[in-house]
Amino acid sequence: MASELSLPNIDHRVASRRLNSLKRTLESVLSDARSTAVGAGDEALSQVQDAITGTLETVSDFSRWVEDNAAQAPAAIKRTVRENPIPACAVAVGAGALLALFLLNRR
């Protein structure tokens, strides 16, 4: 049940765009690293490429995970609230109180 709650209610399209932007940035870093490492030797370039390739794979995996799980989050939240109504009410009251404090102290 805890794994169902670990994903916040997010717009998976926004998350996907941000992850794609991160991927493009990392690809740019890899390109810059290739240019910089020309004089530093093949071993350094290989290590940088391996590190960035691993990071790109992780970003891609996370992007797929977000896309796969974002659609399931609302149903999981509804099920959790139905199964635990009192803690859900306590969380809602607490969130409302924090929001009220934040909005009232914005002067």
Coordinates of C-alpha atoms in Angstrom, one line a residue:
M1 CA 0.0 0.0 0.0
A2 CA 2.9 2.4 0.8
S3 CA 4.2 2.2 -2.7
E4 CA 0.9 3.4 -4.0
L5 CA 1.2 6.6 -1.9
S6 CA 4.8 7.4 -2.9
L7 CA 3.7 9.0 -6.2
P8 CA 2.2 12.5 -5.7
N9 CA -0.7 13.7 -7.8
I10 CA 1.3 15.1 -10.7
D11 CA 0.6 15.8 -14.3
H12 CA 2.6 13.1 -16.1
R13 CA 2.9 15.3 -19.2
V14 CA 4.7 18.0 -17.2
A15 CA 6.9 15.4 -15.6
S16 CA 7.7 13.8 -18.9
R17 CA 8.6 17.2 -20.5
R18 CA 10.9 18.0 -17.5
L19 CA 12.6 14.6 -17.8
N20 CA 13.0 15.1 -21.6
S21 CA 14.5 18.5 -20.9
L22 CA 16.9 16.9 -18.4
K23 CA 17.8 14.2 -20.9
R24 CA 18.6 16.8 -23.6
T25 CA 20.7 18.7 -21.1
L26 CA 22.6 15.5 -20.2
E27 CA 23.1 14.8 -23.9
S28 CA 24.5 18.3 -24.3
V29 CA 26.9 17.7 -21.4
L30 CA 28.0 14.5 -23.0
S31 CA 28.7 16.3 -26.3
D32 CA 30.7 19.0 -24.4
A33 CA 32.6 16.3 -22.5
R34 CA 33.5 14.6 -25.8
S35 CA 34.9 17.9 -27.1
T36 CA 36.8 18.6 -23.9
A37 CA 38.2 15.1 -23.4
V38 CA 39.8 14.9 -26.9
G39 CA 43.1 16.0 -25.4
A40 CA 42.5 14.2 -22.1
G41 CA 42.7 10.7 -23.4
D42 CA 40.3 7.9 -24.4
E43 CA 40.0 6.5 -20.9
A44 CA 38.6 9.8 -19.4
L45 CA 36.2 10.1 -22.3
S46 CA 35.0 6.5 -21.9
Q47 CA 34.4 7.1 -18.1
V48 CA 32.4 10.3 -18.8
Q49 CA 30.4 8.6 -21.5
D50 CA 29.6 5.6 -19.3
A51 CA 28.5 7.9 -16.5
I52 CA 26.3 10.0 -18.6
T53 CA 24.9 7.0 -20.5
G54 CA 23.9 5.4 -17.2
T55 CA 22.3 8.7 -16.1
L56 CA 20.3 8.9 -19.4
E57 CA 19.1 5.4 -18.9
T58 CA 18.0 6.2 -15.4
V59 CA 16.1 9.3 -16.6
S60 CA 14.5 7.3 -19.3
D61 CA 13.5 4.5 -16.9
F62 CA 12.1 7.1 -14.4
S63 CA 10.2 8.8 -17.2
R64 CA 8.5 5.5 -18.2
W65 CA 7.8 4.8 -14.6
V66 CA 6.1 8.2 -14.2
E67 CA 4.0 7.7 -17.3
D68 CA 3.0 4.2 -16.2
N69 CA 2.1 5.2 -12.7
A70 CA 0.7 8.7 -13.0
A71 CA -2.6 7.4 -14.3
Q72 CA -3.0 5.0 -11.4
A73 CA -2.3 7.6 -8.7
P74 CA -5.9 9.0 -8.4
A75 CA -7.4 5.6 -8.0
A76 CA -4.8 4.6 -5.4
I77 CA -5.5 7.8 -3.4
K78 CA -9.3 7.2 -3.5
R79 CA -8.8 3.7 -2.3
T80 CA -6.5 4.8 0.5
V81 CA -9.0 7.5 1.6
R82 CA -11.8 4.9 1.6
E83 CA -9.8 2.5 3.6
N84 CA -8.4 5.1 6.1
P85 CA -11.0 7.9 6.3
I86 CA -10.0 9.3 9.7
P87 CA -6.3 9.7 8.9
A88 CA -7.3 11.1 5.5
C89 CA -9.5 13.7 7.3
A90 CA -6.7 14.6 9.7
V91 CA -4.3 15.1 6.8
A92 CA -6.9 17.3 5.0
V93 CA -7.4 19.4 8.1
G94 CA -3.7 19.8 8.6
A95 CA -3.1 20.7 5.0
G96 CA -5.9 23.3 5.2
A97 CA -4.5 24.8 8.4
L98 CA -1.1 25.1 6.9
L99 CA -2.5 26.7 3.8
A100 CA -4.5 29.1 5.9
L101 CA -1.4 30.0 7.9
F102 CA 0.6 30.6 4.8
L103 CA -2.1 32.7 3.1
L104 CA -2.7 34.8 6.2
N105 CA 1.0 35.5 6.8
R106 CA 1.7 36.7 3.3
R107 CA 1.3 40.4 4.2

